[in-house]
Amino acid sequence: MLDLRIVGGTIVDGTGRPGFRGDLGIKDGRIVAVGSVEEPALETIDAAGKIVAPGFIDVHTHYDAQAFWDPTLSPSCFHGVTTVMGGFCGFSIAPLTAESASYIKPMLARVEGMPLETLEAAVPWDWASFGEFLARLDGRIGLNAGFYVGHSAIRRIVMGERAVGETAQPADVEAMKVLLDQSLAEGALGFSTTVSPGHVDGDNRPVPSRWAEPSEMIELARVVARHEGTGLELLPDIEFGPGMAELMADFSVAGQRPVNWNLVVITGRPDTESRAMHQLAASDVARARGGEVIALAVPSTPYAHMSFRSPSAFSGLPGVWAEMFTWPAAERTARLADPAVRAQMIEDAAKVKGQGMALEFKVQFGDFKIIATRAGANAGYKDRLVRDIAAERGVAPLDALLDIVVADGLDTIFAPELGGEDAAGYALRGRLWDDDRVLIGASDAGAHLDVIDTFAFSTTVLEKGVRKYGVISLEAAIHKMTQRPAAYFGLVDRGTIASGNHADIVVFDQTTVGRGATYLKYDLPGDAESYRIYADAFGIAHVLVNGVEIVRDGAHTGKLPGTVLRSGRDTRTVAMDVMRQPTIA
């Protein structure tokens, strides 16, 4: 007898082939029958009128810490995601020492927008090795999850305080290689690092990996080549100035693995297409050298919800912009009303000019839209641009913004109006999604909790890319969020609906699937005042992980059947050109 039958749906199997009417039979966590399934089952799901597809794979998350306080890994689970990858940008939380933990926690709070109070209250920090970290999660997570080991984590352990501010000595590099080798042997799925200028630690200094010489990165990449089923990630300076593409190519060749990077963004700026093509040219450089570089493309304009209560949105800005977040909230509110402080903010903001979009958008004050206010006097500013408010009041844009923020006691939420959420933006995204240098993803789920809502990448693609704008077919969209990422990461028996594969399944209504409105969810442990940006999913009827239903009609079942993925067991080494192979591209 089967454990479960899913009957009467249209199966879109992840390969890109046309959907077909059929049933699925599931037993012991795997698909055992596809087509007409008559064998009785303990439970049956009626999927009539719905799409039955492989569960979606999120290729870039930071769920490493959230897994301890929210093992369901919400909201991803509700958006049809069944497998997540984490440990990116060099920011893994393993391996670990007591000393490195004291550094990593405030670093994550600053650079990845995870409240320090939550990290302190809800994460045990009681492991040492990468294997021990993975073991803490075994049997305790709702989705399949794999994690890379981060450069900053191992550099801090090996070099201590010298990890920030100093070049590694040969003995340091050798010790890092040993620690990386051990972590990969214990199941880490790869090695991640960053040189992004926006990545700063709790003291607003460049994170450890940004102090590494290219030779250090190359030596560490070579370690990865020795381990089955492993990969590489390098977060670049996304302006791709001189030498950046070459570094990524050399990193790939040294590790004999494709390298992924985060992220390609489409906005309403006139140069958005030329900018994307300039970035994607890094793949061409790598391929010419025998390597591979794959870009992660976020399927919507990142809507950065910013406030003066949290430092994460302003991470990387110099001077008083960093200092102000060391002031208690009441003092910060008072000092933001001081003309001298405001003058210093203007002066320090000017220092990021020419440093690229990743920092410059944070100081384009007139382009911010007011999202939410608290004070009654500010109610009329909702959904208005700061530049319009400033012109109306006859003041500078920063003064207009800070007047609102001070009146709200720091609780004003605002966001840059970047555009790109129109037919032209999605037409360009459709062309990118069809480019073999690109993977759909870059959600950053689990990070920037109070800033971004790109976690809903899967439902966004289905709602806007497929249904609203028609820039990609349903079958192609599912393929690019299932089989294609599974192939990139070398996942064993995942990514398609086929007999023998793990039963990671999503059942949805293609006429209604989508994401709901963004709202604030106050559920962070240890910090009653902090919130995370959240959005519900529409049209997702059932989500199964390893044959176990975790979501039914928008509600979680409480079951946690996810597998903690380990390299060499759950993954296999992939060919350098895997993303260009005809069945995968």
PDB file of C-alpha atoms in Angstrom, residues 328-440:
ATOM      1  CA  PRO A 328      20.369  54.383  22.437  1.00  0.00           C
ATOM      2  CA  ALA A 329      17.083  54.845  20.572  1.00  0.00           C
ATOM      3  CA  ALA A 330      15.958  57.846  22.596  1.00  0.00           C
ATOM      4  CA  GLU A 331      19.307  59.593  22.130  1.00  0.00           C
ATOM      5  CA  ARG A 332      19.312  58.750  18.426  1.00  0.00           C
ATOM      6  CA  THR A 333      15.867  60.296  18.028  1.00  0.00           C
ATOM      7  CA  ALA A 334      16.955  63.487  19.756  1.00  0.00           C
ATOM      8  CA  ARG A 335      20.224  63.824  17.860  1.00  0.00           C
ATOM      9  CA  LEU A 336      18.589  63.263  14.477  1.00  0.00           C
ATOM     10  CA  ALA A 337      16.766  66.535  15.113  1.00  0.00           C
ATOM     11  CA  ASP A 338      20.088  68.376  15.566  1.00  0.00           C
ATOM     12  CA  PRO A 339      21.054  70.458  12.483  1.00  0.00           C
ATOM     13  CA  ALA A 340      24.744  69.776  13.145  1.00  0.00           C
ATOM     14  CA  VAL A 341      24.186  66.022  13.067  1.00  0.00           C
ATOM     15  CA  ARG A 342      22.163  66.344   9.883  1.00  0.00           C
ATOM     16  CA  ALA A 343      24.938  68.389   8.262  1.00  0.00           C
ATOM     17  CA  GLN A 344      27.440  65.673   9.176  1.00  0.00           C
ATOM     18  CA  MET A 345      25.097  63.020   7.711  1.00  0.00           C
ATOM     19  CA  ILE A 346      25.039  64.920   4.414  1.00  0.00           C
ATOM     20  CA  GLU A 347      28.826  65.247   4.408  1.00  0.00           C
ATOM     21  CA  ASP A 348      29.394  61.547   5.167  1.00  0.00           C
ATOM     22  CA  ALA A 349      26.749  60.433   2.644  1.00  0.00           C
ATOM     23  CA  ALA A 350      28.645  62.249  -0.093  1.00  0.00           C
ATOM     24  CA  LYS A 351      31.631  59.963   0.525  1.00  0.00           C
ATOM     25  CA  VAL A 352      29.905  56.986  -1.125  1.00  0.00           C
ATOM     26  CA  LYS A 353      29.509  58.777  -4.468  1.00  0.00           C
ATOM     27  CA  GLY A 354      31.137  56.688  -7.164  1.00  0.00           C
ATOM     28  CA  GLN A 355      31.213  53.543  -5.007  1.00  0.00           C
ATOM     29  CA  GLY A 356      28.374  51.855  -6.873  1.00  0.00           C
ATOM     30  CA  MET A 357      24.644  51.344  -6.728  1.00  0.00           C
ATOM     31  CA  ALA A 358      24.801  49.002  -3.715  1.00  0.00           C
ATOM     32  CA  LEU A 359      25.754  51.957  -1.496  1.00  0.00           C
ATOM     33  CA  GLU A 360      24.591  54.968  -3.481  1.00  0.00           C
ATOM     34  CA  PHE A 361      20.886  54.101  -3.386  1.00  0.00           C
ATOM     35  CA  LYS A 362      20.999  54.318   0.417  1.00  0.00           C
ATOM     36  CA  VAL A 363      21.685  58.058   0.316  1.00  0.00           C
ATOM     37  CA  GLN A 364      19.356  59.108  -2.499  1.00  0.00           C
ATOM     38  CA  PHE A 365      16.950  60.510   0.063  1.00  0.00           C
ATOM     39  CA  GLY A 366      14.549  62.156  -2.346  1.00  0.00           C
ATOM     40  CA  ASP A 367      13.828  58.813  -4.018  1.00  0.00           C
ATOM     41  CA  PHE A 368      12.569  57.200  -0.812  1.00  0.00           C
ATOM     42  CA  LYS A 369       8.855  56.454  -0.559  1.00  0.00           C
ATOM     43  CA  ILE A 370       7.219  56.586   2.858  1.00  0.00           C
ATOM     44  CA  ILE A 371       5.749  53.152   3.570  1.00  0.00           C
ATOM     45  CA  ALA A 372       4.483  53.431   7.135  1.00  0.00           C
ATOM     46  CA  THR A 373       4.293  56.081   9.865  1.00  0.00           C
ATOM     47  CA  ARG A 374       3.197  56.138  13.491  1.00  0.00           C
ATOM     48  CA  ALA A 375       2.492  59.751  14.463  1.00  0.00           C
ATOM     49  CA  GLY A 376      -0.912  61.103  13.505  1.00  0.00           C
ATOM     50  CA  ALA A 377       0.660  64.200  12.006  1.00  0.00           C
ATOM     51  CA  ASN A 378       2.557  61.989   9.540  1.00  0.00           C
ATOM     52  CA  ALA A 379      -0.419  59.983   8.303  1.00  0.00           C
ATOM     53  CA  GLY A 380      -0.710  61.978   5.093  1.00  0.00           C
ATOM     54  CA  TYR A 381       2.829  61.106   3.994  1.00  0.00           C
ATOM     55  CA  LYS A 382       2.192  57.399   3.375  1.00  0.00           C
ATOM     56  CA  ASP A 383       2.992  56.309  -0.213  1.00  0.00           C
ATOM     57  CA  ARG A 384       4.539  59.683  -1.048  1.00  0.00           C
ATOM     58  CA  LEU A 385       8.080  60.349  -2.266  1.00  0.00           C
ATOM     59  CA  VAL A 386      10.350  62.274   0.079  1.00  0.00           C
ATOM     60  CA  ARG A 387      11.381  64.678  -2.696  1.00  0.00           C
ATOM     61  CA  ASP A 388       7.743  65.699  -3.159  1.00  0.00           C
ATOM     62  CA  ILE A 389       7.271  66.196   0.572  1.00  0.00           C
ATOM     63  CA  ALA A 390      10.490  68.208   0.727  1.00  0.00           C
ATOM     64  CA  ALA A 391       9.424  70.459  -2.155  1.00  0.00           C
ATOM     65  CA  GLU A 392       6.035  71.006  -0.557  1.00  0.00           C
ATOM     66  CA  ARG A 393       7.644  72.027   2.733  1.00  0.00           C
ATOM     67  CA  GLY A 394      10.535  73.961   1.206  1.00  0.00           C
ATOM     68  CA  VAL A 395      13.287  71.913   2.874  1.00  0.00           C
ATOM     69  CA  ALA A 396      16.053  69.555   1.774  1.00  0.00           C
ATOM     70  CA  PRO A 397      15.069  65.879   1.234  1.00  0.00           C
ATOM     71  CA  LEU A 398      17.065  64.599   4.233  1.00  0.00           C
ATOM     72  CA  ASP A 399      15.478  67.231   6.491  1.00  0.00           C
ATOM     73  CA  ALA A 400      12.007  66.259   5.306  1.00  0.00           C
ATOM     74  CA  LEU A 401      12.736  62.580   5.953  1.00  0.00           C
ATOM     75  CA  LEU A 402      14.268  63.126   9.389  1.00  0.00           C
ATOM     76  CA  ASP A 403      11.462  65.419  10.509  1.00  0.00           C
ATOM     77  CA  ILE A 404       9.058  62.549   9.871  1.00  0.00           C
ATOM     78  CA  VAL A 405      11.375  60.000  11.505  1.00  0.00           C
ATOM     79  CA  VAL A 406      11.821  62.093  14.668  1.00  0.00           C
ATOM     80  CA  ALA A 407       8.071  62.649  14.997  1.00  0.00           C
ATOM     81  CA  ASP A 408       7.563  58.879  14.653  1.00  0.00           C
ATOM     82  CA  GLY A 409      10.169  58.044  17.282  1.00  0.00           C
ATOM     83  CA  LEU A 410      12.250  56.157  14.656  1.00  0.00           C
ATOM     84  CA  ASP A 411       9.323  53.966  13.585  1.00  0.00           C
ATOM     85  CA  THR A 412       8.990  55.430  10.078  1.00  0.00           C
ATOM     86  CA  ILE A 413       9.469  52.818   7.350  1.00  0.00           C
ATOM     87  CA  PHE A 414      10.575  54.002   3.931  1.00  0.00           C
ATOM     88  CA  ALA A 415      11.938  52.411   0.777  1.00  0.00           C
ATOM     89  CA  PRO A 416      13.791  53.497  -2.346  1.00  0.00           C
ATOM     90  CA  GLU A 417      11.541  53.738  -5.378  1.00  0.00           C
ATOM     91  CA  LEU A 418      13.654  51.884  -7.944  1.00  0.00           C
ATOM     92  CA  GLY A 419      11.014  50.995 -10.532  1.00  0.00           C
ATOM     93  CA  GLY A 420      11.192  47.945 -12.751  1.00  0.00           C
ATOM     94  CA  GLU A 421       7.881  46.408 -11.665  1.00  0.00           C
ATOM     95  CA  ASP A 422       6.254  46.912 -15.066  1.00  0.00           C
ATOM     96  CA  ALA A 423       5.953  45.127 -18.407  1.00  0.00           C
ATOM     97  CA  ALA A 424       9.326  46.392 -19.613  1.00  0.00           C
ATOM     98  CA  GLY A 425      11.042  45.248 -16.408  1.00  0.00           C
ATOM     99  CA  TYR A 426       9.565  41.766 -16.637  1.00  0.00           C
ATOM    100  CA  ALA A 427      10.329  41.482 -20.341  1.00  0.00           C
ATOM    101  CA  LEU A 428      13.997  42.049 -19.485  1.00  0.00           C
ATOM    102  CA  ARG A 429      13.786  39.580 -16.616  1.00  0.00           C
ATOM    103  CA  GLY A 430      12.321  37.003 -18.980  1.00  0.00           C
ATOM    104  CA  ARG A 431      15.340  37.360 -21.249  1.00  0.00           C
ATOM    105  CA  LEU A 432      17.681  36.985 -18.288  1.00  0.00           C
ATOM    106  CA  TRP A 433      15.891  33.879 -17.039  1.00  0.00           C
ATOM    107  CA  ASP A 434      16.479  32.331 -20.464  1.00  0.00           C
ATOM    108  CA  ASP A 435      20.221  33.080 -20.318  1.00  0.00           C
ATOM    109  CA  ASP A 436      22.420  30.094 -19.440  1.00  0.00           C
ATOM    110  CA  ARG A 437      24.602  32.400 -17.309  1.00  0.00           C
ATOM    111  CA  VAL A 438      21.725  32.932 -14.860  1.00  0.00           C
ATOM    112  CA  LEU A 439      19.878  31.071 -12.101  1.00  0.00           C
ATOM    113  CA  ILE A 440      16.575  32.359 -10.725  1.00  0.00           C
TER     114      ILE A 440
END
